PDB file of N, CA and C in Angstrom:
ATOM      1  N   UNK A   1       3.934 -40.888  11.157  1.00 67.00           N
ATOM      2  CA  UNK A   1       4.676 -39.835  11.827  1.00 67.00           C
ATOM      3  C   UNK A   1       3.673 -38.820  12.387  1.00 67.00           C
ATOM      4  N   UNK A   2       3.863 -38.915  13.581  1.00 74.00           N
ATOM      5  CA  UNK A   2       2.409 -37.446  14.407  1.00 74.00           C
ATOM      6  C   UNK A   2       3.019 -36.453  14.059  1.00 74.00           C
ATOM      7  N   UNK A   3       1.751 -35.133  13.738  1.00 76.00           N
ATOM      8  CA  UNK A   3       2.226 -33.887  13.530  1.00 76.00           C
ATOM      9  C   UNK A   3       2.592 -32.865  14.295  1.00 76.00           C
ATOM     10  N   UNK A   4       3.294 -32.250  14.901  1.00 80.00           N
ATOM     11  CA  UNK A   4       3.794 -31.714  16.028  1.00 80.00           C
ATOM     12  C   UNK A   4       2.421 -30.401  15.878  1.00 80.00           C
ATOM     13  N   UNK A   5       1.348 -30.099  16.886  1.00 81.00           N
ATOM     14  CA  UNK A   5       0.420 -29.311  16.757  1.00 81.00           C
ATOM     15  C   UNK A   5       0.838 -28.069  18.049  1.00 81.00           C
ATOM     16  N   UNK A   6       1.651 -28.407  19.153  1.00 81.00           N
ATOM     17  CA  UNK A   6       2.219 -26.795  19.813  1.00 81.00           C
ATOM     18  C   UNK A   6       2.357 -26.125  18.854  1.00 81.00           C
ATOM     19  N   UNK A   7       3.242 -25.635  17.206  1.00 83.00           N
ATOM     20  CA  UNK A   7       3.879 -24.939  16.893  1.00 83.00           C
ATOM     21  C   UNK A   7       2.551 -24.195  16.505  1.00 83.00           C
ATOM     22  N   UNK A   8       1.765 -25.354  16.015  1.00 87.00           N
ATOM     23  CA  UNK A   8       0.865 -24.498  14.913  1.00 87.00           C
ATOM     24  C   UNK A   8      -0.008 -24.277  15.669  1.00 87.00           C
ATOM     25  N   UNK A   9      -0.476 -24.780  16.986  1.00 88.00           N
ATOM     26  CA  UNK A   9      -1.592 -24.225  18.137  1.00 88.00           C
ATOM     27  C   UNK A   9      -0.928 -22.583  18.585  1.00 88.00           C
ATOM     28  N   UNK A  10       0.177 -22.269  18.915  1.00 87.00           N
ATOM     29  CA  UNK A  10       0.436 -21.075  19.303  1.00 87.00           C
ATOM     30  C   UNK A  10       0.273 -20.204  18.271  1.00 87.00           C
ATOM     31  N   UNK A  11       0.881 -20.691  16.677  1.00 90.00           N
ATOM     32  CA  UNK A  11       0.535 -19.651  16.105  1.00 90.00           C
ATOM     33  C   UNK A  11      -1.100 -18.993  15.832  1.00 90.00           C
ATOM     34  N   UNK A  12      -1.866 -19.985  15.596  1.00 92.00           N
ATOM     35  CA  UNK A  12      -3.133 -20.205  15.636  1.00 92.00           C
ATOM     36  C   UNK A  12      -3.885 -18.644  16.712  1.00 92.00           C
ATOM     37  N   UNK A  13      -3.283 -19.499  18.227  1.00 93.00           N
ATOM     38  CA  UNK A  13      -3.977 -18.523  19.190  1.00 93.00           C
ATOM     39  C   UNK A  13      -3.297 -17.032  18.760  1.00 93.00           C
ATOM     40  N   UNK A  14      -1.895 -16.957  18.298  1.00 93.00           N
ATOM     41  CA  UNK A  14      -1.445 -15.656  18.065  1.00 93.00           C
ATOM     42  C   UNK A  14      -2.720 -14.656  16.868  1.00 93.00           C
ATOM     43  N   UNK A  15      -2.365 -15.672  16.198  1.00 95.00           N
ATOM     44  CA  UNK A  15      -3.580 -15.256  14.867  1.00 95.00           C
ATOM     45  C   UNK A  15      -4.685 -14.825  15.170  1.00 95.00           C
ATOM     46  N   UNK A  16      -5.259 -15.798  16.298  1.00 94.00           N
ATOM     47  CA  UNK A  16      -6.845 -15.059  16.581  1.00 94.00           C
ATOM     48  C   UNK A  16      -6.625 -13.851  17.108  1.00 94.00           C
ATOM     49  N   UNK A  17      -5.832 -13.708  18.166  1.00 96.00           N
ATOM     50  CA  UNK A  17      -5.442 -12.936  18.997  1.00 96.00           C
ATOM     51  C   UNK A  17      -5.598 -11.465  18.202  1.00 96.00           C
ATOM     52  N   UNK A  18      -4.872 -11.425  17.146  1.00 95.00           N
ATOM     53  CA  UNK A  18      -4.674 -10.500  16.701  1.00 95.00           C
ATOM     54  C   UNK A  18      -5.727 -10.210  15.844  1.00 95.00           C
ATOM     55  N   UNK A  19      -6.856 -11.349  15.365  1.00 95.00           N
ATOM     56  CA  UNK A  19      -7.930 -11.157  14.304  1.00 95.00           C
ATOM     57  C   UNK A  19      -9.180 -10.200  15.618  1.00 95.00           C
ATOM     58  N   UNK A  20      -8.989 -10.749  16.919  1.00 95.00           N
ATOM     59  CA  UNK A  20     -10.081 -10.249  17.737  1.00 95.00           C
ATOM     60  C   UNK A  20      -9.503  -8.483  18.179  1.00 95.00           C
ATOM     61  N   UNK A  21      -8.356  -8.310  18.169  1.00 94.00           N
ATOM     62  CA  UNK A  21      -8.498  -6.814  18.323  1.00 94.00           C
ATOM     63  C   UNK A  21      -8.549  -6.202  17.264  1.00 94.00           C
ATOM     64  N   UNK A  22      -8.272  -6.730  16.278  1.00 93.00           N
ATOM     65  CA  UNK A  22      -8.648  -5.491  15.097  1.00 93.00           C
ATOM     66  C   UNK A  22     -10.203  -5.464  15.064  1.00 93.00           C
ATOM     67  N   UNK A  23     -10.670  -6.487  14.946  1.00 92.00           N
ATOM     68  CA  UNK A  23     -12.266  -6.623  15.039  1.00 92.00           C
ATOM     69  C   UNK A  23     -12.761  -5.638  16.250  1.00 92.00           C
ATOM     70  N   UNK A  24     -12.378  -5.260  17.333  1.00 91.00           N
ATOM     71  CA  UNK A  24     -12.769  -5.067  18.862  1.00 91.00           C
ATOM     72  C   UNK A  24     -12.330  -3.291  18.145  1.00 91.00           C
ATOM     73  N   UNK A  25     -11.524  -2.748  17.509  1.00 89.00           N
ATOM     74  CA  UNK A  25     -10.890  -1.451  16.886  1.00 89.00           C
ATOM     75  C   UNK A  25     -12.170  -1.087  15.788  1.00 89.00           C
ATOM     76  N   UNK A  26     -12.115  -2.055  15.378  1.00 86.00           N
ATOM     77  CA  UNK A  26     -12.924  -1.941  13.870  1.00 86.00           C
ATOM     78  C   UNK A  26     -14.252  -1.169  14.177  1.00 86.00           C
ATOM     79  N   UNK A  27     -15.312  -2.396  15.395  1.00 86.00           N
ATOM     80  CA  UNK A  27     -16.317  -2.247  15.806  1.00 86.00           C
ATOM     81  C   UNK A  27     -16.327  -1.208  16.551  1.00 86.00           C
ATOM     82  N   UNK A  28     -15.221  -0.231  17.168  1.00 87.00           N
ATOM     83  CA  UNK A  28     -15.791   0.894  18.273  1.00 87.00           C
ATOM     84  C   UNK A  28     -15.790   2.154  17.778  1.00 87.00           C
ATOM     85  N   UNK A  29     -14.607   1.881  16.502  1.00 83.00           N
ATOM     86  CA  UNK A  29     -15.114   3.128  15.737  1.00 83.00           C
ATOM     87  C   UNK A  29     -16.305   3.498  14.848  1.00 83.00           C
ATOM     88  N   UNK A  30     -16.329   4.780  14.829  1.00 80.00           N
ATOM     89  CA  UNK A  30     -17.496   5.270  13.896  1.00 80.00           C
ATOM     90  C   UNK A  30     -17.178   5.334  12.281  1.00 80.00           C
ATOM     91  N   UNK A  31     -18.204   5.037  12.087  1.00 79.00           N
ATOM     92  CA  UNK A  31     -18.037   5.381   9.931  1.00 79.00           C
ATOM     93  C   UNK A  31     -17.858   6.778   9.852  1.00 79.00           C
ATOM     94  N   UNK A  32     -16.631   6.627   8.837  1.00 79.00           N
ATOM     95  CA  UNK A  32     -16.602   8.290   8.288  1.00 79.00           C
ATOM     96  C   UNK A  32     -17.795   8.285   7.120  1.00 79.00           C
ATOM     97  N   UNK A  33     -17.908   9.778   7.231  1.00 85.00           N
ATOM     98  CA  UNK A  33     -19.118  10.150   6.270  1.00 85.00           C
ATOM     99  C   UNK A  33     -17.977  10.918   5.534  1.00 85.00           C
ATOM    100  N   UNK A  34     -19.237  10.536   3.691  1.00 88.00           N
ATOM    101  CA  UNK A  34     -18.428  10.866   3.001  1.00 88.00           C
ATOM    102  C   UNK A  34     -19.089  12.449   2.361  1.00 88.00           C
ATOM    103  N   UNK A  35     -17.986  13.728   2.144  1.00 90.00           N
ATOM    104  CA  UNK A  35     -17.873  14.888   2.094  1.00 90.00           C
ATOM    105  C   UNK A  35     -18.002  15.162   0.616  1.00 90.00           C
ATOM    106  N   UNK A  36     -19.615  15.214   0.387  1.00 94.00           N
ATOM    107  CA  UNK A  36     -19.926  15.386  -1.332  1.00 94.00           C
ATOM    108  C   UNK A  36     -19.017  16.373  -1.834  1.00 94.00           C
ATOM    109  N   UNK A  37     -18.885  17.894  -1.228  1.00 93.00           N
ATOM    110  CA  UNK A  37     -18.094  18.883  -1.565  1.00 93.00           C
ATOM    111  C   UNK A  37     -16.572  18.353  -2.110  1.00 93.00           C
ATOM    112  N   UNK A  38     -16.037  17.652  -1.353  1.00 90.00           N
ATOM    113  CA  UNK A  38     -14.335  17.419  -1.443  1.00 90.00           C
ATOM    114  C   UNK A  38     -14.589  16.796  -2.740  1.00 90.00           C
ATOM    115  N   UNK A  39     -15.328  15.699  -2.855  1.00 91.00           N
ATOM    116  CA  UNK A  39     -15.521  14.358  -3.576  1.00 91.00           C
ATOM    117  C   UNK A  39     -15.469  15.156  -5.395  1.00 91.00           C
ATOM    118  N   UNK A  40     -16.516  16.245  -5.029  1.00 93.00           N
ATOM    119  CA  UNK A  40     -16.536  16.924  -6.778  1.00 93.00           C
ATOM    120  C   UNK A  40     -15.094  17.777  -6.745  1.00 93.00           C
ATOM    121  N   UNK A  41     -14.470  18.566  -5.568  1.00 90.00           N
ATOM    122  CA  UNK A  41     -13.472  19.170  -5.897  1.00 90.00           C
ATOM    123  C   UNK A  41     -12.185  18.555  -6.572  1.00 90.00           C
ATOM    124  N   UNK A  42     -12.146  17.283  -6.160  1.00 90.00           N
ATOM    125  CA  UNK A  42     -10.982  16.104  -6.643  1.00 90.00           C
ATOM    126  C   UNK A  42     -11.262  15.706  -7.880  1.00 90.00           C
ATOM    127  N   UNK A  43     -12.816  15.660  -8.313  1.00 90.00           N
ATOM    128  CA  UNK A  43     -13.130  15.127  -9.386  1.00 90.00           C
ATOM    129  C   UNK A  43     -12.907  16.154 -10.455  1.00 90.00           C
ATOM    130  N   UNK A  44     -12.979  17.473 -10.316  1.00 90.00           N
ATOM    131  CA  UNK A  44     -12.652  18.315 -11.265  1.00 90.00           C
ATOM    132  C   UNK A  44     -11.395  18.432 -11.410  1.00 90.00           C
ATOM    133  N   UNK A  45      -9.905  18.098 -10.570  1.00 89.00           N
ATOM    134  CA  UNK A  45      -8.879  18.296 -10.875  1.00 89.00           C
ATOM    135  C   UNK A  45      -8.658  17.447 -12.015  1.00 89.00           C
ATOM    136  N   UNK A  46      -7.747  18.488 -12.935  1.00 89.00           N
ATOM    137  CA  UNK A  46      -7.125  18.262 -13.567  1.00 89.00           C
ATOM    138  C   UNK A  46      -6.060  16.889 -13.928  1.00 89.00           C
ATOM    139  N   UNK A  47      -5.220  16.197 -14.416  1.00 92.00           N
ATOM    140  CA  UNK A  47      -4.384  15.036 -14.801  1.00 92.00           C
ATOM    141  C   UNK A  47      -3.251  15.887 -14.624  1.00 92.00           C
ATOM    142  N   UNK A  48      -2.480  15.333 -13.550  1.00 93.00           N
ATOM    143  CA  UNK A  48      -1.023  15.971 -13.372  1.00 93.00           C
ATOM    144  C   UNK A  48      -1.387  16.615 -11.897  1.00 93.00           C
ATOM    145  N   UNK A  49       0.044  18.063 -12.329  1.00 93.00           N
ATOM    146  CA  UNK A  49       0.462  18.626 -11.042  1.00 93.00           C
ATOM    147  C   UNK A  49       0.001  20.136 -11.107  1.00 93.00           C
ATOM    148  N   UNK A  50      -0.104  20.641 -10.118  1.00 92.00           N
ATOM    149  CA  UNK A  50      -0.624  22.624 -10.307  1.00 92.00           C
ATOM    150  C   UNK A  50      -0.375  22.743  -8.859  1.00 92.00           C
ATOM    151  N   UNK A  51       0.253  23.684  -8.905  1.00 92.00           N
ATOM    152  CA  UNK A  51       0.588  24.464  -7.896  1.00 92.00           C
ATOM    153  C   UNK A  51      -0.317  26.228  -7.939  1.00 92.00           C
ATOM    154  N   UNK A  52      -0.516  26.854  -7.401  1.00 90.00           N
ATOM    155  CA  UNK A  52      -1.362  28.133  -7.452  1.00 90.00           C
ATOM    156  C   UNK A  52      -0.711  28.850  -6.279  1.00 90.00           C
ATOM    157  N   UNK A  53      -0.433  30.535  -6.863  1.00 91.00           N
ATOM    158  CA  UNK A  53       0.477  31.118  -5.035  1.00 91.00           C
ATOM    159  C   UNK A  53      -0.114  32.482  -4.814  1.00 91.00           C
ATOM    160  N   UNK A  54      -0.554  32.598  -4.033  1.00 85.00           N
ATOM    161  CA  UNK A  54      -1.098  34.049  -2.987  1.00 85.00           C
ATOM    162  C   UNK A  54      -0.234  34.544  -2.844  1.00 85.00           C
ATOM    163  N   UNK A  55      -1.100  35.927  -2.065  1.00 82.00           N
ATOM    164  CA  UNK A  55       0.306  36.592  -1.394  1.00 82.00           C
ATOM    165  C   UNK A  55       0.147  35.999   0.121  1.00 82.00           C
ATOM    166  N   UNK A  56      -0.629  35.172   0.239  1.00 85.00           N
ATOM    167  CA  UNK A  56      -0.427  34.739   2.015  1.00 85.00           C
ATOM    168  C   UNK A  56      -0.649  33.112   1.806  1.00 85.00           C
ATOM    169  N   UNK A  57      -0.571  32.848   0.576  1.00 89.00           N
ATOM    170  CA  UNK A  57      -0.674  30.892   0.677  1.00 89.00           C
ATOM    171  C   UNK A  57      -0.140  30.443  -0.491  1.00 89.00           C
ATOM    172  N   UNK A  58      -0.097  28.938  -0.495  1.00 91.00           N
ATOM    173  CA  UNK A  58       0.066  28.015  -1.730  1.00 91.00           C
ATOM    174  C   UNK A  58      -1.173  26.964  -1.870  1.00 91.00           C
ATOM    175  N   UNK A  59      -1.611  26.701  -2.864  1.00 91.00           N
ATOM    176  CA  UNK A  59      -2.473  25.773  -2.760  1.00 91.00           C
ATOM    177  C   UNK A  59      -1.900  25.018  -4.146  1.00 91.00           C
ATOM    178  N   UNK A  60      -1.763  23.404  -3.664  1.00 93.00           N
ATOM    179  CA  UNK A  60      -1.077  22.674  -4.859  1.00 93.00           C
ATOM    180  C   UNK A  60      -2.543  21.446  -5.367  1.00 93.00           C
ATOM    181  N   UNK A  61      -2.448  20.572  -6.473  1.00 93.00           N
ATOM    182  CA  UNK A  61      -3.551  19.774  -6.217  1.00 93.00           C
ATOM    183  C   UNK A  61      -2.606  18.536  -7.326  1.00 93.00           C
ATOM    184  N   UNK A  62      -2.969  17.657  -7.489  1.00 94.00           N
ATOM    185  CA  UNK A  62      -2.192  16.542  -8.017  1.00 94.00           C
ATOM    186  C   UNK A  62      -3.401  15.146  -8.492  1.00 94.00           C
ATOM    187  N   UNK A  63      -3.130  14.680  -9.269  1.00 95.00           N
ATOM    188  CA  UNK A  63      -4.202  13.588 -10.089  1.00 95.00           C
ATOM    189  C   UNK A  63      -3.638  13.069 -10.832  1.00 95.00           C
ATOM    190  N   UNK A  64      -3.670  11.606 -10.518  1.00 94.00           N
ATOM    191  CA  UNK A  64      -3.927  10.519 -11.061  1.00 94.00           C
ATOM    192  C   UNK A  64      -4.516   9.409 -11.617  1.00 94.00           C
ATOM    193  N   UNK A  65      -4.475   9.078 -12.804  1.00 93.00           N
ATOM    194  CA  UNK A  65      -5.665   8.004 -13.275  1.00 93.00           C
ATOM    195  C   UNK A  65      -4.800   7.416 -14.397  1.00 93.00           C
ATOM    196  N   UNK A  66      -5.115   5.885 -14.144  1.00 92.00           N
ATOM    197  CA  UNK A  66      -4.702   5.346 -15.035  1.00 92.00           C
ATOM    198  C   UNK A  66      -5.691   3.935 -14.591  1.00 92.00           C
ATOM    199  N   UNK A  67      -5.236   3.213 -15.918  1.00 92.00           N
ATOM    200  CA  UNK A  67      -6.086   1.890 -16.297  1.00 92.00           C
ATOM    201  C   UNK A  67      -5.251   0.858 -16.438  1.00 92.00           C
ATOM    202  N   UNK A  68      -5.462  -0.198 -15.651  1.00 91.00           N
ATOM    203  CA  UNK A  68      -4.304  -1.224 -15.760  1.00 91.00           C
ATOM    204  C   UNK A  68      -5.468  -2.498 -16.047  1.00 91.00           C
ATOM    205  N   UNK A  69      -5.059  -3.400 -17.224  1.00 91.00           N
ATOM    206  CA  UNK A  69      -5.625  -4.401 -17.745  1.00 91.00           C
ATOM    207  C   UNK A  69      -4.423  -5.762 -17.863  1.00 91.00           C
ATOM    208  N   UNK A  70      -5.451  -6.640 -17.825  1.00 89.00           N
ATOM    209  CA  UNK A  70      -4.708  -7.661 -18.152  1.00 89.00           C
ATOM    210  C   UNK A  70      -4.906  -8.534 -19.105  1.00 89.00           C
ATOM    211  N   UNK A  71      -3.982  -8.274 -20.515  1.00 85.00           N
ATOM    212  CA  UNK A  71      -4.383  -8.935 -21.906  1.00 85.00           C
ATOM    213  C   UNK A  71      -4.327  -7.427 -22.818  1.00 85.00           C
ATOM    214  N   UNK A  72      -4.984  -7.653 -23.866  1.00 84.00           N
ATOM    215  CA  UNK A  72      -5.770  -6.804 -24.407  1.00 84.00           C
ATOM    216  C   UNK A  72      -6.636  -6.159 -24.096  1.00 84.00           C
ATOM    217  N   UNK A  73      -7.744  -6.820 -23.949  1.00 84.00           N
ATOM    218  CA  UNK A  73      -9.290  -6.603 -23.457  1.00 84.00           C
ATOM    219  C   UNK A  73      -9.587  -7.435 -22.592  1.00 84.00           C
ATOM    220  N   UNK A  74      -9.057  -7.844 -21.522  1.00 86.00           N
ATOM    221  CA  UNK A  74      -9.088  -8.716 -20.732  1.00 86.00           C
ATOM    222  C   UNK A  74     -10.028  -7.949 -18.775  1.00 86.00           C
ATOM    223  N   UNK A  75      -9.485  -8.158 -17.801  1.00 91.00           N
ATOM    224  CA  UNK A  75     -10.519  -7.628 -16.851  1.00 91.00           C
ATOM    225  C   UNK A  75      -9.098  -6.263 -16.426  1.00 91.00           C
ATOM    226  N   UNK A  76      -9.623  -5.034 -15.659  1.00 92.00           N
ATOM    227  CA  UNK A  76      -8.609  -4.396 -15.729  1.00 92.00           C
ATOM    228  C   UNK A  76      -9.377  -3.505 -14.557  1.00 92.00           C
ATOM    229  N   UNK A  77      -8.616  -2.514 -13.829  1.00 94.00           N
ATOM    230  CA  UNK A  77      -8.462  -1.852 -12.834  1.00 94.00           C
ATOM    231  C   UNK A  77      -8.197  -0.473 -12.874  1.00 94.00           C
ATOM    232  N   UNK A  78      -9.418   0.430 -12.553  1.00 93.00           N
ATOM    233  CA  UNK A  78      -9.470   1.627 -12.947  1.00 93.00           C
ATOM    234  C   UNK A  78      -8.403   2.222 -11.289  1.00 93.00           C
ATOM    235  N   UNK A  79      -7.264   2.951 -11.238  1.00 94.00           N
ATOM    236  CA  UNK A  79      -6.674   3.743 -10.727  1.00 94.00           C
ATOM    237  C   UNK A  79      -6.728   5.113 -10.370  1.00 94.00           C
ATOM    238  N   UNK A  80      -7.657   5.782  -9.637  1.00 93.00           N
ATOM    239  CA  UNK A  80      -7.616   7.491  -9.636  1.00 93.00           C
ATOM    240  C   UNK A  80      -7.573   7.804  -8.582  1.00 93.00           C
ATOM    241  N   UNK A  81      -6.198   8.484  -7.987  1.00 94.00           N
ATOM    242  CA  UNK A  81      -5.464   9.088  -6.849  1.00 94.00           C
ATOM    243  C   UNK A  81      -5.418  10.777  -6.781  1.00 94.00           C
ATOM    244  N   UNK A  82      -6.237  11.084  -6.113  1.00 94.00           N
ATOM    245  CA  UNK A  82      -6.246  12.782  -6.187  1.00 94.00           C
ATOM    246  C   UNK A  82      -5.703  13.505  -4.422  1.00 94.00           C
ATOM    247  N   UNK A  83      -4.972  14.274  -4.707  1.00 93.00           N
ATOM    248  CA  UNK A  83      -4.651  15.080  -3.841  1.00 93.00           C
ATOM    249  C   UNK A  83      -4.868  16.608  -3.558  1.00 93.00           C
ATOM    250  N   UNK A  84      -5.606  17.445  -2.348  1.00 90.00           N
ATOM    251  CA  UNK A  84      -5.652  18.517  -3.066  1.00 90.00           C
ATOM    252  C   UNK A  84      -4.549  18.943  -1.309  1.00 90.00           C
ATOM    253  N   UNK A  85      -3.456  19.940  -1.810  1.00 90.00           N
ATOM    254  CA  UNK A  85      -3.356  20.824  -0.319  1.00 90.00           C
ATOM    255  C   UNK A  85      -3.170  22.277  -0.190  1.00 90.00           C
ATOM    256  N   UNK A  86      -2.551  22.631   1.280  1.00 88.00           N
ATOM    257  CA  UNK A  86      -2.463  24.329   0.996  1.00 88.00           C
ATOM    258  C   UNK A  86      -1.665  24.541   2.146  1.00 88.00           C
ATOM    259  N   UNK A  87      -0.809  25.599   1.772  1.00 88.00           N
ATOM    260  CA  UNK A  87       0.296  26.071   2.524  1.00 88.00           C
ATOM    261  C   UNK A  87       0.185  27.185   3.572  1.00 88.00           C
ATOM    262  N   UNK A  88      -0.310  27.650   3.916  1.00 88.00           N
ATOM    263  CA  UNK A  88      -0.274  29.391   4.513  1.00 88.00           C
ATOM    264  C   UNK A  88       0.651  29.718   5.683  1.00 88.00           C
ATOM    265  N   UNK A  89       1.456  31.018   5.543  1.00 85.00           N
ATOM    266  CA  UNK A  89       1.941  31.688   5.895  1.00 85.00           C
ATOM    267  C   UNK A  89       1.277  32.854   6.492  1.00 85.00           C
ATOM    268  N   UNK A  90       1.655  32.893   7.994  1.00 83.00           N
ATOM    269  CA  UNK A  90       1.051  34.317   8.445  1.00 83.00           C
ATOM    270  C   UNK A  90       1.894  34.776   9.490  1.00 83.00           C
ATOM    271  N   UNK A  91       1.974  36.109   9.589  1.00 83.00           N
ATOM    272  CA  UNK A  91       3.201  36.967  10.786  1.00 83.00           C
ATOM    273  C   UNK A  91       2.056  36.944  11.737  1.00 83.00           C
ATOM    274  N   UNK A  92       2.412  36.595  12.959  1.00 84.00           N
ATOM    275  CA  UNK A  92       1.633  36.904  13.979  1.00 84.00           C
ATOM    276  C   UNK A  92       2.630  37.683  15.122  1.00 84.00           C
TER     277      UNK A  92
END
């Protein structure tokens, strides 16, 4: 029985198609550099939620970490999600 190869030739070219512009996106952008300052400010937050309020802002910050394994002692996946933001209000 021959294998019908249109279906899987179009998907094929679709596939590249789409592997060569992300590649063509990938390559024109620039590397972000990474911002030592932010990097320790996240690292000092706290586990959980905090909110902090001015009389002209809010600044909230949020952290997460957790450890997900598989087994006992098996191989496992360190998790740490930090957020920091800020609100301001001004009469102009």
């Amino acid at each position: 029985m021959p294998l019908p190869l249109a279906p899987i030739a179009a998907t094929a070219l679709r596939m590249g198609a789409v592997a060569v512009v992300v590649y063509a996106i990938r390559s024109l952008r620039e590397p972000l550099h990474r911002d030592q300052r932010a990097e320790d400010a996240m690292d000092e937050l706290g586990e959980g939620l905090a909110f902090r309020r001015d009389a002209e802002q809010v600044n909230g910050g949020a952290r997460l970490k957790r450890t997900i394994r598989v087994g006992e002692s098996g191989p496992g996946v360190e998790i740490d999600a930090s957020a920091l933001g800020r609100v301001r209000f001004r009469r102009v």
